[in-house]
PDB file of C-alpha atoms in Angstrom:
ATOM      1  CA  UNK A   1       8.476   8.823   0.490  1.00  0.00           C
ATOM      2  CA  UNK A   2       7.068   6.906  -2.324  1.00  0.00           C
ATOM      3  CA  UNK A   3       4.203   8.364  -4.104  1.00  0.00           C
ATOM      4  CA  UNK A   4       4.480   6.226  -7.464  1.00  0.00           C
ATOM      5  CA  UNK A   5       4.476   2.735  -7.880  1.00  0.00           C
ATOM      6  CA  UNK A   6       4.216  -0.274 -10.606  1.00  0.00           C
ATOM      7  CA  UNK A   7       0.754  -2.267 -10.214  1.00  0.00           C
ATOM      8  CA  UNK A   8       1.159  -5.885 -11.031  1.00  0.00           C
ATOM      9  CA  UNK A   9      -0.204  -6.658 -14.883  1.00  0.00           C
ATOM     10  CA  UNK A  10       0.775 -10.595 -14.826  1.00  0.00           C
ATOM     11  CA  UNK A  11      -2.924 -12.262 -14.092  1.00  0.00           C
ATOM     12  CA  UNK A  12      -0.846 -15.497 -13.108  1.00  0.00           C
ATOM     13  CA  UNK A  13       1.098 -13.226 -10.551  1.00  0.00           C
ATOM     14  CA  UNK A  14      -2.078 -12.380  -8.395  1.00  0.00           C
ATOM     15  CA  UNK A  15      -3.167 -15.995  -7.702  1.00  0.00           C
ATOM     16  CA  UNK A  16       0.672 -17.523  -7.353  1.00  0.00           C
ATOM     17  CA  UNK A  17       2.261 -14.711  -5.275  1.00  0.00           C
ATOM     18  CA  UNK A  18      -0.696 -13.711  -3.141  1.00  0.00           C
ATOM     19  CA  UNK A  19      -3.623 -16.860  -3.224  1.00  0.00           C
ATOM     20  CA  UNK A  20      -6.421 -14.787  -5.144  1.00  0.00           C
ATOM     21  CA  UNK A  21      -8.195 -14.790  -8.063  1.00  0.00           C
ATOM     22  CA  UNK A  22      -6.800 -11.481 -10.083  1.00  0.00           C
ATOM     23  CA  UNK A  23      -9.208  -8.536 -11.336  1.00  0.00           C
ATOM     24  CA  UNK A  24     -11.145  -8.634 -14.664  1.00  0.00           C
ATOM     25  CA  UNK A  25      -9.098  -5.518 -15.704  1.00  0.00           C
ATOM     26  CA  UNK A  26      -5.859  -5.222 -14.210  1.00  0.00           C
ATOM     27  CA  UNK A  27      -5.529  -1.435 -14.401  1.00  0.00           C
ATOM     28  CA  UNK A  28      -3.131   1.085 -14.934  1.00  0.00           C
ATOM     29  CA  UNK A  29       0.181   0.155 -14.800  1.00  0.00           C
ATOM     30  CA  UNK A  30       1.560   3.348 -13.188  1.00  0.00           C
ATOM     31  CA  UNK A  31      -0.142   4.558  -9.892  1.00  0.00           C
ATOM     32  CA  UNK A  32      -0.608   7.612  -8.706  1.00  0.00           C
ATOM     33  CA  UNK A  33      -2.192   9.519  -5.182  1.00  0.00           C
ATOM     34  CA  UNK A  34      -6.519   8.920  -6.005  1.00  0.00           C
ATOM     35  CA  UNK A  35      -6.244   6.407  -8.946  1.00  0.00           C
ATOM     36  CA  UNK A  36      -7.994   2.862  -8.410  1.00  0.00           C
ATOM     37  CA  UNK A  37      -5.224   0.374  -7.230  1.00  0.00           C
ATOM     38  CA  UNK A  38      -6.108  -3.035  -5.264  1.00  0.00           C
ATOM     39  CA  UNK A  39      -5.237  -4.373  -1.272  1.00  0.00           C
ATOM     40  CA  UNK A  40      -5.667  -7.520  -0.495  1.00  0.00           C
ATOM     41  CA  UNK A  41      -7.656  -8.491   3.045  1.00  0.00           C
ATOM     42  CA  UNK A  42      -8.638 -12.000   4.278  1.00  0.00           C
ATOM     43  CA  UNK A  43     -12.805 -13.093   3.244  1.00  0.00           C
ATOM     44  CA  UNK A  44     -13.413 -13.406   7.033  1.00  0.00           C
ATOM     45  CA  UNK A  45     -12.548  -9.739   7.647  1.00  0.00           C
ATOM     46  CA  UNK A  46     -13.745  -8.348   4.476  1.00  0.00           C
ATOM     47  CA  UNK A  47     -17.186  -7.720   5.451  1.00  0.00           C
ATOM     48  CA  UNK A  48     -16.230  -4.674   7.221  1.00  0.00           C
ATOM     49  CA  UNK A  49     -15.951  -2.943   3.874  1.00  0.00           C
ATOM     50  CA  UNK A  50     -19.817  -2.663   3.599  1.00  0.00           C
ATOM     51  CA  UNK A  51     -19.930  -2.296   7.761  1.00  0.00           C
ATOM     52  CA  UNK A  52     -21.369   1.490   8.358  1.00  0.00           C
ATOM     53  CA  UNK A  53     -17.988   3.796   8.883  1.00  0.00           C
ATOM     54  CA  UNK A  54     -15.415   3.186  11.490  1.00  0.00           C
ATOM     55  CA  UNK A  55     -16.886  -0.028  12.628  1.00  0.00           C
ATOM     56  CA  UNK A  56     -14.845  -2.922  13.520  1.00  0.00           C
ATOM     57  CA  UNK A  57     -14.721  -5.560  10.946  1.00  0.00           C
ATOM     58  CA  UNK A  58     -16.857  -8.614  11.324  1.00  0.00           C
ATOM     59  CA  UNK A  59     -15.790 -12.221  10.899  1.00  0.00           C
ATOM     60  CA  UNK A  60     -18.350 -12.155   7.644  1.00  0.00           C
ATOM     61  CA  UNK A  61     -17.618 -13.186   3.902  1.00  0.00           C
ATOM     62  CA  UNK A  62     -17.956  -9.895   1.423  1.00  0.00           C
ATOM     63  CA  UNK A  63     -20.859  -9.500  -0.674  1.00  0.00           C
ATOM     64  CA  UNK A  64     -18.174  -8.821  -3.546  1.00  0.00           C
ATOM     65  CA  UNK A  65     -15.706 -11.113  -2.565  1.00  0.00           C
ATOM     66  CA  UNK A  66     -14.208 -14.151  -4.405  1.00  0.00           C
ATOM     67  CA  UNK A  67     -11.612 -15.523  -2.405  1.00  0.00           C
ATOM     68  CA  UNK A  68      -9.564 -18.386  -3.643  1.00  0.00           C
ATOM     69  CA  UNK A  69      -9.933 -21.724  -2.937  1.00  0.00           C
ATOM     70  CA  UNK A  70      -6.717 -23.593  -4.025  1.00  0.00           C
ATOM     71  CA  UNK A  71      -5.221 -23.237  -0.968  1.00  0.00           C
ATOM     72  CA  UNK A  72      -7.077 -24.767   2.143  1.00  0.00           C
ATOM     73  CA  UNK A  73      -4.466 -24.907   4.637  1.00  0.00           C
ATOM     74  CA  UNK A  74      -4.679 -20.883   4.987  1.00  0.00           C
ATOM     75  CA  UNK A  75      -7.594 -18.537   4.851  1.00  0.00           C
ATOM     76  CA  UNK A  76      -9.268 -17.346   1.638  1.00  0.00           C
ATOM     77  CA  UNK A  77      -8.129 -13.754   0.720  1.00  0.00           C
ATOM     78  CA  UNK A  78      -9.736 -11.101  -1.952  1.00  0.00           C
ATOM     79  CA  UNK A  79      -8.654  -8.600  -3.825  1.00  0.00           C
ATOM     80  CA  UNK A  80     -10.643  -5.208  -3.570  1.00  0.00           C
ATOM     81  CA  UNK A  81     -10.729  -2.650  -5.981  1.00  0.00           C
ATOM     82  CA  UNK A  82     -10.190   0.463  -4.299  1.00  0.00           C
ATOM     83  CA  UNK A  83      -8.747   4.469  -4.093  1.00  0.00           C
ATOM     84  CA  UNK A  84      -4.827   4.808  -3.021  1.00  0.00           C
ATOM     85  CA  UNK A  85      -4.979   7.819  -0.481  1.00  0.00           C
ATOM     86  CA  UNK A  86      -6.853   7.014   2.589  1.00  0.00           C
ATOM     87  CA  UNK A  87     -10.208   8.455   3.368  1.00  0.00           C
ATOM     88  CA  UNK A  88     -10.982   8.622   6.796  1.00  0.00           C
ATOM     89  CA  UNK A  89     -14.615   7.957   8.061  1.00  0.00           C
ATOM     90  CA  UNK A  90     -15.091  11.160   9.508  1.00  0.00           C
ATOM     91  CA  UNK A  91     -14.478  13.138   6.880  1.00  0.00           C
ATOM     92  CA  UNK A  92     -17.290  15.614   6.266  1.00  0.00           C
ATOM     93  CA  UNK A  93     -17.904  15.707   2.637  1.00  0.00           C
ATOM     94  CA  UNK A  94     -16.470  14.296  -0.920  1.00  0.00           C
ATOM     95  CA  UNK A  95     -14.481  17.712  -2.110  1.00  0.00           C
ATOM     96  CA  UNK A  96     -12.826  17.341   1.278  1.00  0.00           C
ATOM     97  CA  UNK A  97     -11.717  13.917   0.933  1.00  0.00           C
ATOM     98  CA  UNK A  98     -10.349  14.458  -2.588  1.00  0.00           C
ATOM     99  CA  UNK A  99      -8.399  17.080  -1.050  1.00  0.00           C
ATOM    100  CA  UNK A 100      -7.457  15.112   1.902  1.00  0.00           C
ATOM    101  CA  UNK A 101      -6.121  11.319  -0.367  1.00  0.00           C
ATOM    102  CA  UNK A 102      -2.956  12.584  -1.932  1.00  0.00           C
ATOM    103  CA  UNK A 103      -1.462  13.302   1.142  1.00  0.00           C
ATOM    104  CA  UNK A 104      -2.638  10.708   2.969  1.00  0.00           C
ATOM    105  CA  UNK A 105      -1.149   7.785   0.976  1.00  0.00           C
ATOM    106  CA  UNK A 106       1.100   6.865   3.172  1.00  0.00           C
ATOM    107  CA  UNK A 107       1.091   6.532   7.123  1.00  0.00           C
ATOM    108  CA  UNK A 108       4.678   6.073   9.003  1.00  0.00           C
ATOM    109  CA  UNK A 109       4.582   3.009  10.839  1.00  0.00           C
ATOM    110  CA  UNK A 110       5.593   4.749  14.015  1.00  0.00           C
ATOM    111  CA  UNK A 111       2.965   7.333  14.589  1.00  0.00           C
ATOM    112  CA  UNK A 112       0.106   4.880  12.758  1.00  0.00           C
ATOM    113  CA  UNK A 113      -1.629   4.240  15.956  1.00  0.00           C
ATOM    114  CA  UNK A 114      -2.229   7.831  17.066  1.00  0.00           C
ATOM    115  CA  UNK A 115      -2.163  10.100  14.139  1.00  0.00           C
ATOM    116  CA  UNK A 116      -6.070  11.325  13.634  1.00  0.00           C
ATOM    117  CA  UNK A 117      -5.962  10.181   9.614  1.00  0.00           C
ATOM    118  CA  UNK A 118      -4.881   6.705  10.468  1.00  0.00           C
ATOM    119  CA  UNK A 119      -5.523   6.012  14.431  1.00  0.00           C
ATOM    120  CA  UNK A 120      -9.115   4.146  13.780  1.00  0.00           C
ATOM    121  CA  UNK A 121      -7.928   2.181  11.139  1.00  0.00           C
ATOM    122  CA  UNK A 122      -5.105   0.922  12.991  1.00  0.00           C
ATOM    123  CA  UNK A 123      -7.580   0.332  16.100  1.00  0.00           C
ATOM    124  CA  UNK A 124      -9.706  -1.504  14.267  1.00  0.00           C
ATOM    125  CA  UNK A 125      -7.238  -4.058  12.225  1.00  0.00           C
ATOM    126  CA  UNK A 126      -8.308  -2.742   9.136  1.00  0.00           C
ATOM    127  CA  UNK A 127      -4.855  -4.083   7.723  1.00  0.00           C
ATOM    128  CA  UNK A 128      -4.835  -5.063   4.288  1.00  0.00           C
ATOM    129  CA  UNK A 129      -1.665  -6.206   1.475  1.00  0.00           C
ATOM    130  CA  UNK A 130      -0.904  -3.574  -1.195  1.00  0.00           C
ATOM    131  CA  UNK A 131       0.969  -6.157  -4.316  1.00  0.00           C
ATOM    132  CA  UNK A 132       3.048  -4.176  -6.550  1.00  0.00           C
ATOM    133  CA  UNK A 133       5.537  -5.004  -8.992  1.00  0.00           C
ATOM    134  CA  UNK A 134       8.452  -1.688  -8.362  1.00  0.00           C
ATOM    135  CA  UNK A 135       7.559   1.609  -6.388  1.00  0.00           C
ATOM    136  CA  UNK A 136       9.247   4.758  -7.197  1.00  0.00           C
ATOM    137  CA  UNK A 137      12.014   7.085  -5.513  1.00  0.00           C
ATOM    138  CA  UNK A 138      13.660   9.848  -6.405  1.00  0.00           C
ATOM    139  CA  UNK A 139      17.393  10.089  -6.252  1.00  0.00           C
ATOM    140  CA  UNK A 140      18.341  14.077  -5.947  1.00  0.00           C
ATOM    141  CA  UNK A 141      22.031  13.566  -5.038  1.00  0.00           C
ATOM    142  CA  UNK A 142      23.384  15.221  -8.551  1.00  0.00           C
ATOM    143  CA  UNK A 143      20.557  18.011  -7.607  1.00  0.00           C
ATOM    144  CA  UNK A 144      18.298  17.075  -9.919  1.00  0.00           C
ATOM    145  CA  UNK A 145      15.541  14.699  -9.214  1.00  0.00           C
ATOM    146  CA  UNK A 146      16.164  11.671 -11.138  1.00  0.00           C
ATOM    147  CA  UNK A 147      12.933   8.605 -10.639  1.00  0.00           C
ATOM    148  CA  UNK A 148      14.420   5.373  -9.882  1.00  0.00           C
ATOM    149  CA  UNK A 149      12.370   2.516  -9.876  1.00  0.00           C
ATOM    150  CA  UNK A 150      13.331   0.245  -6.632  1.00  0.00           C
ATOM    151  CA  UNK A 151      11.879  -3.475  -6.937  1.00  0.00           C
ATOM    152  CA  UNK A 152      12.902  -7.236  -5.928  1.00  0.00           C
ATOM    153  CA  UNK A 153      16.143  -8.865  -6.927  1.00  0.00           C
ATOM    154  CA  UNK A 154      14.416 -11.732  -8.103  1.00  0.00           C
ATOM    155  CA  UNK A 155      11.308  -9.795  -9.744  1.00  0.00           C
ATOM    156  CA  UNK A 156       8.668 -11.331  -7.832  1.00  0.00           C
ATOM    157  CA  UNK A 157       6.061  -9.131  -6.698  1.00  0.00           C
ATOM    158  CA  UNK A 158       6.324  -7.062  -3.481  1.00  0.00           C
ATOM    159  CA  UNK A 159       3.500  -7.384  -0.686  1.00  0.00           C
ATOM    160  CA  UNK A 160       3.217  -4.067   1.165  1.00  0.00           C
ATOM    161  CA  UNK A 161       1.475  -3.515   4.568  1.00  0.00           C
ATOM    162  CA  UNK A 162      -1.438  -1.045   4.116  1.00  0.00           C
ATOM    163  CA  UNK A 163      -4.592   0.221   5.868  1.00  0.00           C
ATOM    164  CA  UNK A 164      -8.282   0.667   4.176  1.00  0.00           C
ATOM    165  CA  UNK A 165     -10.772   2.783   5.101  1.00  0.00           C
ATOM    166  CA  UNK A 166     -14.580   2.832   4.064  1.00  0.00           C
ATOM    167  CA  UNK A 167     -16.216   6.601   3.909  1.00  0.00           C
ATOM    168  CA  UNK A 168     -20.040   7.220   3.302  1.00  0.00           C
ATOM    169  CA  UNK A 169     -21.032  10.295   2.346  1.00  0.00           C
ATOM    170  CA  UNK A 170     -24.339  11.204   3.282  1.00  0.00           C
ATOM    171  CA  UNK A 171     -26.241  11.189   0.238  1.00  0.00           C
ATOM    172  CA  UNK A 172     -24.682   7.401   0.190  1.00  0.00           C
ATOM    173  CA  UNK A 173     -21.644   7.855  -1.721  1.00  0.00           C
ATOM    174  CA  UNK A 174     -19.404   5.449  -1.260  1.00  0.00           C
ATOM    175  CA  UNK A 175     -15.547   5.327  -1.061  1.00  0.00           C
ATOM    176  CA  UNK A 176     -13.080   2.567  -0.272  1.00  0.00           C
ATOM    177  CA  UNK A 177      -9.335   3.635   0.108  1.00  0.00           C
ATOM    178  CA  UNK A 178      -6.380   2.326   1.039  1.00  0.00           C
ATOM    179  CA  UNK A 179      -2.634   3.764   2.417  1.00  0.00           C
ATOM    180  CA  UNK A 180       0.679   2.236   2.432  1.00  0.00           C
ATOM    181  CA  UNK A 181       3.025   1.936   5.486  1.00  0.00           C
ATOM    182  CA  UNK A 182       6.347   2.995   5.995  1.00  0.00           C
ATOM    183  CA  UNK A 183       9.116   2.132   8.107  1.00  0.00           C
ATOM    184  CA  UNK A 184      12.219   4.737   8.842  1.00  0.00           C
ATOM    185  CA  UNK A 185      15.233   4.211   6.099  1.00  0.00           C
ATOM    186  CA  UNK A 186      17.702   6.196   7.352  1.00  0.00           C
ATOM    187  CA  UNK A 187      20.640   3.485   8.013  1.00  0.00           C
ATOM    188  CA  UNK A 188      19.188   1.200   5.067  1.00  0.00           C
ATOM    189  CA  UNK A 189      21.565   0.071   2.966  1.00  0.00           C
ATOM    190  CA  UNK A 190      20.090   1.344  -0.300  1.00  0.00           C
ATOM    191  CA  UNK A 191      17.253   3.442   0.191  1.00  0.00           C
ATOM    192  CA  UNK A 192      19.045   6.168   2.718  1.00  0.00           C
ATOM    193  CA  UNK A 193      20.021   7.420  -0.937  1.00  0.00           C
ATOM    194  CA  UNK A 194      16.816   9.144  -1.605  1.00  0.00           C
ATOM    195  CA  UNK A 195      14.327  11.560  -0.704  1.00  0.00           C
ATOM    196  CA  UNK A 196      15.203  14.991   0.190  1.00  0.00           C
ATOM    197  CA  UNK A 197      18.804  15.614   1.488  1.00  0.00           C
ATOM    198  CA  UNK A 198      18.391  16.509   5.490  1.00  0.00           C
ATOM    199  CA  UNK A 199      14.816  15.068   5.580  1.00  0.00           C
ATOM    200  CA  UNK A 200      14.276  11.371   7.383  1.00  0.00           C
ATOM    201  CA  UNK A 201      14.215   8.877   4.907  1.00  0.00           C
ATOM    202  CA  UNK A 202      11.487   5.952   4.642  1.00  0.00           C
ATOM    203  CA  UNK A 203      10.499   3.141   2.743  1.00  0.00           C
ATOM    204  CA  UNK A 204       7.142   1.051   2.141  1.00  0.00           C
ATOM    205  CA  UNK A 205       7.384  -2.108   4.786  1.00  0.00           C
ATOM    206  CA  UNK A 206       7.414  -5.000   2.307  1.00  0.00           C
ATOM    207  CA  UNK A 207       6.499  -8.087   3.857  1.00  0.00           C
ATOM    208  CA  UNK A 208       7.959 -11.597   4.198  1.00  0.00           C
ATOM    209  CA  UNK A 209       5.696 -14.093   1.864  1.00  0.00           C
ATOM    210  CA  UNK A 210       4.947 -16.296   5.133  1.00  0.00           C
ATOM    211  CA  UNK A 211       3.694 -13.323   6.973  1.00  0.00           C
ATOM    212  CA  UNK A 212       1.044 -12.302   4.545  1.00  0.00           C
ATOM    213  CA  UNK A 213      -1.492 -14.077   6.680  1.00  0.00           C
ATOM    214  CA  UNK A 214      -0.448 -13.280  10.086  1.00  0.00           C
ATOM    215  CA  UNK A 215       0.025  -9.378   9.193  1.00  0.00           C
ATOM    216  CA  UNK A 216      -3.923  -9.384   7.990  1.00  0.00           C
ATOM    217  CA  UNK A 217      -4.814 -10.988  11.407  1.00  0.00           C
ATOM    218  CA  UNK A 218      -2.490  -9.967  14.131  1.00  0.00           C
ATOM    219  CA  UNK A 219      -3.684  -8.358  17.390  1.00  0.00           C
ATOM    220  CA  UNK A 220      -3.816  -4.109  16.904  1.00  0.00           C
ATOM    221  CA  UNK A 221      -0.779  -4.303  19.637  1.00  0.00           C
ATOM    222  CA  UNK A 222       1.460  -7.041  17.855  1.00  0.00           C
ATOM    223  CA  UNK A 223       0.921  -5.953  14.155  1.00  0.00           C
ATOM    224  CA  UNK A 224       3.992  -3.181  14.742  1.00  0.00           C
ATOM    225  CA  UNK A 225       6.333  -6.360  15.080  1.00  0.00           C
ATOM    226  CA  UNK A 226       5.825  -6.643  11.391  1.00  0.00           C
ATOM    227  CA  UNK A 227       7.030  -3.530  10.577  1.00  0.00           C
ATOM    228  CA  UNK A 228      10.921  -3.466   9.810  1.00  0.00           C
ATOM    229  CA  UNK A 229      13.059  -2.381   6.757  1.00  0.00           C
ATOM    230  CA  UNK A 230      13.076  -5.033   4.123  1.00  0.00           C
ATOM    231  CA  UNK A 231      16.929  -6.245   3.714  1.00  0.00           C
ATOM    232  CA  UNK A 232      19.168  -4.237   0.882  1.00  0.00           C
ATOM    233  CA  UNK A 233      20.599  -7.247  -0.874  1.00  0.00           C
ATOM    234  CA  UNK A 234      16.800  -8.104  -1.850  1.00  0.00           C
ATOM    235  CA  UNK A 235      16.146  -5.295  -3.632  1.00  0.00           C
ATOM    236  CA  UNK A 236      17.116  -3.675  -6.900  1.00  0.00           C
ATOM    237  CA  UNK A 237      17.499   0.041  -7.865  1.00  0.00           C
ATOM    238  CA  UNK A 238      17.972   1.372 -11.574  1.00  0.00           C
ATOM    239  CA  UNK A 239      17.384   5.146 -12.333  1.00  0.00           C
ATOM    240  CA  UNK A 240      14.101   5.562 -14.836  1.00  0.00           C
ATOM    241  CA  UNK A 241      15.134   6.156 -18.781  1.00  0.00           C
ATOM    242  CA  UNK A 242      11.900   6.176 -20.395  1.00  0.00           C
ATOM    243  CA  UNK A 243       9.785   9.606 -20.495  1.00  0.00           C
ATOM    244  CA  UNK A 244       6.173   7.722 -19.293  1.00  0.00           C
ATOM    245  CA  UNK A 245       8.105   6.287 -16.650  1.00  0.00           C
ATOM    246  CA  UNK A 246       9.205   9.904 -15.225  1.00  0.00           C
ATOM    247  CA  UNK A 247       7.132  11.061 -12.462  1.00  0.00           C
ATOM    248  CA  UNK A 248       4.948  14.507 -13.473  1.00  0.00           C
ATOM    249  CA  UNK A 249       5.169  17.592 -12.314  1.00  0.00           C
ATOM    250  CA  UNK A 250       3.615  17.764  -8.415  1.00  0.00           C
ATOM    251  CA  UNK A 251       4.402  14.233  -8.001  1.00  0.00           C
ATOM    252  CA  UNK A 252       7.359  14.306  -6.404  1.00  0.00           C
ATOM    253  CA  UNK A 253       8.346  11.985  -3.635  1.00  0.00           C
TER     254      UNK A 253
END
């Protein structure tokens, strides 16, 4: 389970892979569990993020948001700034929810709806696009973890299905997180290679380019149709060589 991956750090890559404007600063290259990444949601739904916690989102444009507007045959998306490591709204204070975020980065697909971290965001379609350029594995068959950096044959950037969560602490704090979802791996092609020998195997669920839009707005009960193993032949895995490419110490996937 993936708990590295490559941001995107191509402005032009933001606005022709995904339809929205990119941020002023695009960030750290390398992410890691509670460093500020980006999701992508559709303007209409984006409200929600300044919606009281665990409220369903509201067909309302973001006080924030700039979505883009070169494309009027589909809805207008943003980009949001935001924690990777969900926060869930009922957490009781900020030292418990930096606790909580690195182990909450991602959510399996299958148990989504009902696990207590993730249930209410699943409920309540808070569905959002994680873009990334590569995420990271680690291949342990010679018995020593070696990082392998797993991204499209083609090098265009990956879409990943996420959920976001809004927390308010309550002296007003603020805190907007995200997860990524993951679909089993163990008869994929490449990926049943890593992870922890014995141990199920998973993957982020990448998604199709034409689904972007009807992942973001699907029905709480159809949106687990879009969950399924992105094909082997599309993707590309090469073992990491350079030193700030290597995953630390207590980041192992």
């Amino acid at each position: 389970m993936s708990t590295h991956y490559e941001t995107l750090q191509q402005a032009d890559a933001y606005r022709e892979a995904f339809a929205v404007e990119p941020p002023a600063a695009l960030g750290e290259r390398h992410l890691w569990p509670r460093k500020p990444g980006f999701f992508i949601v559709h303007a209409a739904t984006a409200a929600a993020l300044s919606q009281a916690p665990g409220a369903p989102p509201e067909a309302e444009a973001a006080p924030d948001a700039a979505p883009d507007a070169t494309d009027n045959a589909t809805p207008a998306r943003v980009l949001v700034s935001a924690q990777w490591g969900l926060v869930p709204h009922w957490v009781k204070s900020a030292s418990d929810a930096k606790l909580r975020a690195p182990k909450l980065v991602n959510a399996k697909s299958d148990t989504a709806s009902t696990g207590t971290a993730f249930r209410d965001a699943w409920l309540n379609g808070q569905r959002c696009i994680v873009p990334m350029a590569a995420f990271y594995e680690d291949d342990l068959r010679s018995g020593k973890a070696v990082p392998t950096r797993v991204a499209r044959v083609d090098g265009k950037p990956m879409g990943v299905a996420g959920l976001w969560a809004r927390w308010q602490g309550a002296d007003g704090e603020v805190i907007i997180s995200y997860c990524l979802l993951t679909v089993n791996a163990n008869n994929h092609a490449l990926l049943h290679r890593y992870g922890q020998p014995g141990s199920e195997k998973s993957m982020p669920a990448i998604l199709n380019e034409g689904a972007y839009d009807a992942w973001l707005t699907a029905r709480p009960e159809k949106a687990k149709e879009f969950m399924r193993q992105y094909a082997a032949q599309w993707l590309l895995a090469n073992p990491v060589e350079k030193k700030a490419d290597k995953v630390p110490k207590g980041f192992l996937g």
